[in-house]
Coordinates of C-alpha atoms in Angstrom, one line a residue:
X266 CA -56.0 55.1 -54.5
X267 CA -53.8 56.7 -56.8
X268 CA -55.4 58.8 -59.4
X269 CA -55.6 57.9 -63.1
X270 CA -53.8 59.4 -65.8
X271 CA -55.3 62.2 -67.5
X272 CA -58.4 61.8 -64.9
X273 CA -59.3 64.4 -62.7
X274 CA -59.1 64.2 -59.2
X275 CA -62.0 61.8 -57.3
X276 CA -64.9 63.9 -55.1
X277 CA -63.1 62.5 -52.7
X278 CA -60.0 63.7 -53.3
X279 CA -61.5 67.2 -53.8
X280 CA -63.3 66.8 -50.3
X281 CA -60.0 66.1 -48.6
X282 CA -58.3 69.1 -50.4
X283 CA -61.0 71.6 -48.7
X284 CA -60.8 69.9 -45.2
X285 CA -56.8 70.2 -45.5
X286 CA -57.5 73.7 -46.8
X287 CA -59.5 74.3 -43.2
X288 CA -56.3 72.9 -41.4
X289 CA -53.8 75.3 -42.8
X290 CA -56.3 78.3 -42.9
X291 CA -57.5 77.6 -38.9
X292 CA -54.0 77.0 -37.9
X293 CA -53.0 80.3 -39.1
X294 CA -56.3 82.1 -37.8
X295 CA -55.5 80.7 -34.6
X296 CA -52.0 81.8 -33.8
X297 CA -52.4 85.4 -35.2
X298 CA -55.9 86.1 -32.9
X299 CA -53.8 85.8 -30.0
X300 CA -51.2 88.6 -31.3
X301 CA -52.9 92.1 -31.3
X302 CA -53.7 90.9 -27.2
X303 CA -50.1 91.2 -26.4
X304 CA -50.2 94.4 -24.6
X305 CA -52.9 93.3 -22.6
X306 CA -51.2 90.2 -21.6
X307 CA -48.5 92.4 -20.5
X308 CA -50.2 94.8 -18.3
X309 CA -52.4 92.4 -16.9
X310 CA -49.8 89.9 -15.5
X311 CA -47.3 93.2 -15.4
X312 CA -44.7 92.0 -17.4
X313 CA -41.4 93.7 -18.4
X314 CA -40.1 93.6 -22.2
X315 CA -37.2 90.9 -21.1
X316 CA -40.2 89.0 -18.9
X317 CA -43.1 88.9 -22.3
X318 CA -40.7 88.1 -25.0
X319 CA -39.2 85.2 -22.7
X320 CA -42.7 83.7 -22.6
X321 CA -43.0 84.0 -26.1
X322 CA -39.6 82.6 -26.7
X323 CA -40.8 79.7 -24.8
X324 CA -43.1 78.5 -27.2
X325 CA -40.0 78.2 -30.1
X326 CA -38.3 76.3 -27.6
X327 CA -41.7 73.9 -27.5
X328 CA -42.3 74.1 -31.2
X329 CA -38.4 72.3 -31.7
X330 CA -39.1 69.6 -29.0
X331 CA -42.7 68.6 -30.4
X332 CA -41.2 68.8 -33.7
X333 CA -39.0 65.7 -32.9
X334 CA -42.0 63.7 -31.9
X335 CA -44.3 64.6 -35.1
X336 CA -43.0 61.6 -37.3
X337 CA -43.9 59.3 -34.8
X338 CA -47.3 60.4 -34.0
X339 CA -47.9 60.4 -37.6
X340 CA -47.1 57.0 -37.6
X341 CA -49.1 55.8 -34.8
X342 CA -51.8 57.8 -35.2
X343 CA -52.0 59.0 -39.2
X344 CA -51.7 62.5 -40.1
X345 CA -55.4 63.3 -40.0
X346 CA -56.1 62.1 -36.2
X347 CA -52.5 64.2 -35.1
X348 CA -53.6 67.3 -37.2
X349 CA -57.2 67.2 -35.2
X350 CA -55.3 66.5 -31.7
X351 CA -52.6 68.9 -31.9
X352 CA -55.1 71.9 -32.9
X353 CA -57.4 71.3 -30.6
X354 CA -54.5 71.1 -28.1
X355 CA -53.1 74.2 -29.4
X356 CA -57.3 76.1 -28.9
X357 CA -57.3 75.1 -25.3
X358 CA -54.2 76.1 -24.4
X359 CA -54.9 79.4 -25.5
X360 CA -57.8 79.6 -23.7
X361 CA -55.5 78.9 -20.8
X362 CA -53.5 82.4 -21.6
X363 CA -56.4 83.9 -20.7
X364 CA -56.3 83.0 -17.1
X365 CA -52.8 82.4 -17.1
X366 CA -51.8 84.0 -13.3
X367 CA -47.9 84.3 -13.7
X368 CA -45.6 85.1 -16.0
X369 CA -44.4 81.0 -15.3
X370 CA -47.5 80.0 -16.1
X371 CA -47.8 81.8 -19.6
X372 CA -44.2 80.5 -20.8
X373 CA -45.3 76.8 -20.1
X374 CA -48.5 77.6 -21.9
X375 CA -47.0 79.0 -24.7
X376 CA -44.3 75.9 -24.5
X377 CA -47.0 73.2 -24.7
X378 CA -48.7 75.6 -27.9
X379 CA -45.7 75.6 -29.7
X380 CA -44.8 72.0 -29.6
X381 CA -48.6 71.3 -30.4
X382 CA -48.2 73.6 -33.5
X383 CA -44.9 72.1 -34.3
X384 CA -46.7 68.6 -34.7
X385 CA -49.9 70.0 -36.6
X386 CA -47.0 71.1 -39.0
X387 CA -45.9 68.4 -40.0
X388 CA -49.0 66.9 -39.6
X389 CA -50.7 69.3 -42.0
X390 CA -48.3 69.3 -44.9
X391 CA -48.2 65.4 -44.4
X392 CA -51.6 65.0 -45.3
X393 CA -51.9 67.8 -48.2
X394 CA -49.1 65.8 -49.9
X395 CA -51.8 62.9 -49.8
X396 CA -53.8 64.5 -51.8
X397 CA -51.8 66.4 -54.0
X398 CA -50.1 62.4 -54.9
X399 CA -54.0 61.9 -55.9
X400 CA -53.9 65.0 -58.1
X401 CA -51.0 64.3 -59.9
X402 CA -49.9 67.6 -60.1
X403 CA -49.0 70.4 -57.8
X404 CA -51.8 72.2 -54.9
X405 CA -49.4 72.2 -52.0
X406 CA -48.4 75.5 -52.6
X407 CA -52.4 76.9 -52.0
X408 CA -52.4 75.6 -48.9
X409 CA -49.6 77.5 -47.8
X410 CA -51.3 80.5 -49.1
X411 CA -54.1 79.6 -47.2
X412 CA -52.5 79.4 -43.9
X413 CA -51.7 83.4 -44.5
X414 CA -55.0 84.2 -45.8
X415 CA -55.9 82.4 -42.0
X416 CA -53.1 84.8 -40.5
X417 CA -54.7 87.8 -42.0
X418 CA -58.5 86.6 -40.9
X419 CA -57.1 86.1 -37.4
X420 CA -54.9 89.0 -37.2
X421 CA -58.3 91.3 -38.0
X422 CA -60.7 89.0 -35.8
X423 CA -58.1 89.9 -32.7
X424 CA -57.8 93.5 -33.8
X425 CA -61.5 93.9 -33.5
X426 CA -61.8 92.0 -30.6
X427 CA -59.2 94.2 -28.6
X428 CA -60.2 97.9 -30.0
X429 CA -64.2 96.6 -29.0
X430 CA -62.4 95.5 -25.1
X431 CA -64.0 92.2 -25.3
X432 CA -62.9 90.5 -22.9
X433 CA -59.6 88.3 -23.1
X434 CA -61.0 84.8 -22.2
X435 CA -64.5 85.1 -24.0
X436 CA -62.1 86.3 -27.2
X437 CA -60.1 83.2 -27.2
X438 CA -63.2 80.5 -25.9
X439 CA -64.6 82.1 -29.2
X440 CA -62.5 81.2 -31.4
X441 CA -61.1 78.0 -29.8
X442 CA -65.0 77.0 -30.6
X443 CA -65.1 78.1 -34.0
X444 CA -61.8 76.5 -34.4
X445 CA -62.9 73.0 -33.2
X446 CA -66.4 73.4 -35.0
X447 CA -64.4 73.6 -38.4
X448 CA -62.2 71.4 -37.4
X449 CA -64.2 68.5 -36.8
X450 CA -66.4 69.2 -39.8
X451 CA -62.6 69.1 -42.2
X452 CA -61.5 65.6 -40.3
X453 CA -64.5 63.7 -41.8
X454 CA -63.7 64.8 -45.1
X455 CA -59.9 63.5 -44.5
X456 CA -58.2 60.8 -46.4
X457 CA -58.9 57.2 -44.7
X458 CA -56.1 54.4 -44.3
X459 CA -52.7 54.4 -44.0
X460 CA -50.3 57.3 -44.5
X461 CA -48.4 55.8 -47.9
X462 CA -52.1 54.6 -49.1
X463 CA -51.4 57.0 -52.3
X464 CA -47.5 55.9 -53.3
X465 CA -46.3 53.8 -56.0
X466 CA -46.4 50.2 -54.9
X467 CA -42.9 49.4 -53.8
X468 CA -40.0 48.0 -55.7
X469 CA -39.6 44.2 -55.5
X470 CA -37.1 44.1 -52.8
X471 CA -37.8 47.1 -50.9
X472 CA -37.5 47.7 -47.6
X473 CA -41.2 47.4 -45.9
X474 CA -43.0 50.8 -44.7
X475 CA -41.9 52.1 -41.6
X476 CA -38.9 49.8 -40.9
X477 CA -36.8 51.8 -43.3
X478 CA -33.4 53.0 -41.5
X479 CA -31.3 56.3 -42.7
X480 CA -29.3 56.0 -45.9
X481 CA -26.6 58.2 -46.1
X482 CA -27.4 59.8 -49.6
X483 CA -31.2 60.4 -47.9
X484 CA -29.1 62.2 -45.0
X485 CA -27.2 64.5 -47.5
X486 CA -30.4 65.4 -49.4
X487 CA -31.8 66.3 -45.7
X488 CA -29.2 68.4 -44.9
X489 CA -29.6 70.4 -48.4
X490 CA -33.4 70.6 -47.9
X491 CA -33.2 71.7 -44.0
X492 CA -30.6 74.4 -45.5
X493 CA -33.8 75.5 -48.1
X494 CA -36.2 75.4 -45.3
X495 CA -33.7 77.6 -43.4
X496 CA -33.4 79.8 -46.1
X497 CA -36.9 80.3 -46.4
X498 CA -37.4 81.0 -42.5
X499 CA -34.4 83.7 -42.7
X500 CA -36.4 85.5 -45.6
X501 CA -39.8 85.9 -43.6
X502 CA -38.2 86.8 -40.3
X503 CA -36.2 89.7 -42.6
X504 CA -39.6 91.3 -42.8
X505 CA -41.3 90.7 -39.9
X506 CA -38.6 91.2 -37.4
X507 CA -35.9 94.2 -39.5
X508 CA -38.6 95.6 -42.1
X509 CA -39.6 98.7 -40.1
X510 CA -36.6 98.6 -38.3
X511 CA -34.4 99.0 -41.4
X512 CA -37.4 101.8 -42.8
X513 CA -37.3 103.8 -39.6
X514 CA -33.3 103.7 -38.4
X515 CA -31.9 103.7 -41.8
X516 CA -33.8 105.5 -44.2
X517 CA -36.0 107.6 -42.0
X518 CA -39.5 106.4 -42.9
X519 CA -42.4 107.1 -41.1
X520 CA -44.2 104.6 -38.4
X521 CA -46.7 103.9 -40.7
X522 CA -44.3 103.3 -43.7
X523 CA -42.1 101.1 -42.0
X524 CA -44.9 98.7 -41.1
X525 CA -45.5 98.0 -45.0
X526 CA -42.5 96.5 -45.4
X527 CA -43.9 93.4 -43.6
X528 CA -46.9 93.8 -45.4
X529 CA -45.1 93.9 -48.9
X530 CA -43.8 90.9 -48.0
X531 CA -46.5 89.0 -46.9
X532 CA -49.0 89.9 -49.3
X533 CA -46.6 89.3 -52.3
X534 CA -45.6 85.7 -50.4
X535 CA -49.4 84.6 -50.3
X536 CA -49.8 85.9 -54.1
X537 CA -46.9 83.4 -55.1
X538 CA -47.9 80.8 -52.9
X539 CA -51.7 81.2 -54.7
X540 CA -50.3 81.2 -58.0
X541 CA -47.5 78.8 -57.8
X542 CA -48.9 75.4 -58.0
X543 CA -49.5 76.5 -61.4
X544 CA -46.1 77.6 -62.7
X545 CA -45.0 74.5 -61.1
X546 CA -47.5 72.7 -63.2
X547 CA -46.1 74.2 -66.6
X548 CA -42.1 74.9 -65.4
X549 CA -41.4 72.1 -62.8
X550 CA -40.8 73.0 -58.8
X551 CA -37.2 72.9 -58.9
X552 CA -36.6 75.4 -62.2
X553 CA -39.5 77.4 -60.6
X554 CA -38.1 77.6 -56.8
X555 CA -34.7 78.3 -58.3
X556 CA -35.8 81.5 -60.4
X557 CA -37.0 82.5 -57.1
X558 CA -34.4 82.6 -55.3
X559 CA -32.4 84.6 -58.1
X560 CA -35.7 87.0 -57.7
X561 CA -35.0 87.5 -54.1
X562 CA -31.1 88.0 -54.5
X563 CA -31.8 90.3 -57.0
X564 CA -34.5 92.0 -56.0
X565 CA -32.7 92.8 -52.2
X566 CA -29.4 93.3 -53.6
X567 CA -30.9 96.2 -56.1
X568 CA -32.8 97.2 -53.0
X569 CA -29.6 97.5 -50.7
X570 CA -27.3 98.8 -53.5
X571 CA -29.6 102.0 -54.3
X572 CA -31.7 102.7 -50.9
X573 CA -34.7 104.0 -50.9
X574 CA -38.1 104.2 -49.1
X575 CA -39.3 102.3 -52.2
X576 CA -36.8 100.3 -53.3
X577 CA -36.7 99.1 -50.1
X578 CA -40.3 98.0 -50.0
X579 CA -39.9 96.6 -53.6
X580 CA -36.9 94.4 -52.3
X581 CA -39.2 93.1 -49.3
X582 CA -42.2 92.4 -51.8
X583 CA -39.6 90.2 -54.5
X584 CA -38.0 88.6 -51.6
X585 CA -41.6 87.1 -50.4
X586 CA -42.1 86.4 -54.0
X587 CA -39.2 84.7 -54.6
X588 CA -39.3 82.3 -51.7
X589 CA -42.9 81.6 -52.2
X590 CA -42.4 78.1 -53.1
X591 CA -39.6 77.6 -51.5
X592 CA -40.5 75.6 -47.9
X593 CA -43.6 73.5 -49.7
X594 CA -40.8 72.5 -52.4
X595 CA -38.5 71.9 -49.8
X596 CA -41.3 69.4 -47.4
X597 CA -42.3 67.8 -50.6
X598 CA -38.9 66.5 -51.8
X599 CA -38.3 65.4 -48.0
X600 CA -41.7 63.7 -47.9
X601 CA -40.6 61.4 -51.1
X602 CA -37.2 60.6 -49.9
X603 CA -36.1 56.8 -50.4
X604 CA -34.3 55.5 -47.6
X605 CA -36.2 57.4 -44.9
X606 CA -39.1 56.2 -42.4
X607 CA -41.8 57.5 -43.5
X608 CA -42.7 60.3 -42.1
X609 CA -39.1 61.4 -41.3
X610 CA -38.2 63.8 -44.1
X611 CA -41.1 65.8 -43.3
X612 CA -40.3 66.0 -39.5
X613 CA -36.9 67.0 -39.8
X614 CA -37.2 69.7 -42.8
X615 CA -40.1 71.2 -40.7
X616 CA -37.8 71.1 -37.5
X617 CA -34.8 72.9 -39.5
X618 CA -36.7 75.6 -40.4
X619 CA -38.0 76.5 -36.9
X620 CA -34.7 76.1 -36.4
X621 CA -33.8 78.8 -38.9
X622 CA -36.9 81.5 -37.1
X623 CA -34.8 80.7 -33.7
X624 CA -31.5 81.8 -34.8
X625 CA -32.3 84.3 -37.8
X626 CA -33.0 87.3 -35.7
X627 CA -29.8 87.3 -32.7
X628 CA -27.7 86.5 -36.4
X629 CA -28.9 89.2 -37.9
X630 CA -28.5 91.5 -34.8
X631 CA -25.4 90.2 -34.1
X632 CA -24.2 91.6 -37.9
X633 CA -26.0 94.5 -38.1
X634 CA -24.5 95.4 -34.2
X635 CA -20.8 94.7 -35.7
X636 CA -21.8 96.9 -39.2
X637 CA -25.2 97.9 -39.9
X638 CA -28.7 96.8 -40.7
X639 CA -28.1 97.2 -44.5
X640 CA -25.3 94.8 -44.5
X641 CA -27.1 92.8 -41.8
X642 CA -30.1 92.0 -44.5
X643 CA -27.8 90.7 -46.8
X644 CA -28.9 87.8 -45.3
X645 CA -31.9 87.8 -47.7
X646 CA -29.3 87.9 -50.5
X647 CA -27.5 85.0 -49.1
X648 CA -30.7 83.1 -48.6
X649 CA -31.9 83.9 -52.6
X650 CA -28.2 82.7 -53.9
X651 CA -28.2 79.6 -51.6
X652 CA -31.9 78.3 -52.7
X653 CA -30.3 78.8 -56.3
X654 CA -27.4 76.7 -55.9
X655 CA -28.9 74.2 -53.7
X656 CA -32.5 74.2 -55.4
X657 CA -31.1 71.9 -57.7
X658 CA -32.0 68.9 -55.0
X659 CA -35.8 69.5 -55.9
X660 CA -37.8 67.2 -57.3
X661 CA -39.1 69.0 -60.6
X662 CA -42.8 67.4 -60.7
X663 CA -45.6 66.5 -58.3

């Protein structure tokens, strides 16, 4: 099944691109409808700060326990059948925050979402590197792009659904339904057989598929890649969780203001994301990831040396450009690992850089409580240096 040089890609290798397209872009939509209902959540269950964000923070510590058991439902089940499962999973548990009638309740709910999505992670980016090995060259990037083109689409969709009062279970039952309609429609346009279907036939000698054990050069080149993925994780969180912060304390922006530094990030993230399977096409992943991370060092330290209200928001926008590529480089070079069962390199990569969302904001705190918030996102710096030095561990072509 692997494609044939200087061919273009099969119908049904462009089928399988748009259903794993409607993965990415519904798993995104999903999470981010539930967001602008927050506040309701809160005052309907009557929640304190401390009591809310411990719910939420539930549903990281559920996203790194499913996370260990996504290689092995690949395995069993394929990436296709696990991507289907966990989403659905994920749409009726959300449903279930709806009618959630305690605060204990809500965390476990959020628990068993979070290790869903954890798995539909894996499982996603699993499958899209099926079909980008039938390309030949580079499309995992657009679907990363995708997923916050979903974000924004589900983001609005719950906006409008809580400034029009609808209704907190109808809102959710919604989408849940238009989640599951697209869903099922994208798994029949999924890749059939086996999960390594679309590698090079093994070496003579090799060891057979799925009874490969860890090799200690494949552990080394884990550890470099779960430092990338971290990297990439710190970056984001920089902007969603210190943007305004920074704007507001620091440099005495407005409310409104402060909120764009998010946005500059995102929106300059999904623009590299879009763009960058090409300039991985013409410069190679690991030249163009590295140049990125120079980008966001750069572009952050300029922003930090000389502060501003937009220099600041310039900063934000190169750091998401920079790190565009980054975690789609990082999960393919795991996926291709020798030495690894497959499925492994993924799962762990993935698991590191949920890792890096879950301690990226108390590390952060914890500098900017001992300094400041300037020196504290430095981290972003940090991040942009480390992806050049260790971006070298990329492979350079699909």
């Amino acid at each position: 099944m692997t494609a044939t040089l200087g061919a273009g890609p099969t119908e049904q290798a462009r089928r399988a691109r748009i259903a794993v397209a409607a993965v990415f872009l519904t798993n995104g939509a999903l999470f981010a409808n539930i967001v602008p209902r927050y506040p309701q959540i809160k005052e309907s269950l009557e929640l304190s700060n401390a009591a809310l964000g411990s719910a939420l923070g539930a549903g990281a510590l559920g996203s790194l326990l499913g996370g260990l058991f996504a290689a092995a439902a690949i395995r069993r089940f394929r990436s296709s059948r696990t991507g289907l499962a966990g989403m659905l999973l994920m749409a009726v548990a959300f449903i279930l925050v709806a009618v959630a009638p305690a605060w204990w309740v809500l965390a476990a709910v959020f628990l068993v979402a979070g290790a869903a999505d954890a798995i539909v992670d894996v499982a996603q980016n699993a499958h899209g590197l099926r079909v980008q090995r039938l390309y030949g060259r580079s499309i995992v990037n657009s679907f990363h792009g995708v997923w916050s083109i979903g974000a924004v689409l589900g983001g609005l969709m719950g906006s409008a659904a809580a400034g029009l009062r609808v209704p907190l279970v109808l809102h959710l039952s919604v989408a849940a339904v238009l989640v599951g309609a697209i869903l099922l429609v994208a798994y029949r346009l999924m890749l059939p057989g086996p999960e390594d279907a679309e590698r090079a036939a093994p070496q003579p000698g090799a060891a057979p598929p799925g009874r490969r054990s860890f090799a200690w050069p494949a552990v080394r080149m884990l550890a470099a890649l779960g430092a990338l993925a971290a990297f990439g994780a710190l970056v984001e969180d920089a902007g969603s969780s210190w943007g305004a912060l920074y704007l507001t304390d620091y440099l005495g922006a407005g409310a409104a203001t402060a909120g764009l530094a998010f946005v500059a990030l995102q929106v300059a993230m999904t623009a590299g994301r879009l763009l960058g399977d090409r300039a991985v096409d013409r410069f190679g992943q690991r030249t163009v990831t590295r140049a990125g991370g120079a980008l966001a060092a750069a572009g952050m330290g300029c922003a930090l040396a000389w502060p501003s209200v937009g220099s600041a928001l310039a900063g934000f926008a190169l750091a998401g450009l920079g790190t565009a590529t980054l975690v789609p480089a990082a999960m393919h070079t795991a996926d291709e690992l020798r030495g690894l069962p497959h499925g492994a390199g993924l799962t762990i990569v993935s698991w590191l850089q949920r890792v890096g969302f879950l301690l990226s904001p108390p590390l952060v705190g914890l500098v900017a409580d001992h300094s400041s918030l300037r020196v504290g996102l430095l981290s972003v710096v940090v991040a942009g240096l480390g992806t050049l030095v260790l971006g070298r561990v990329l492979l350079n072509r699909a």
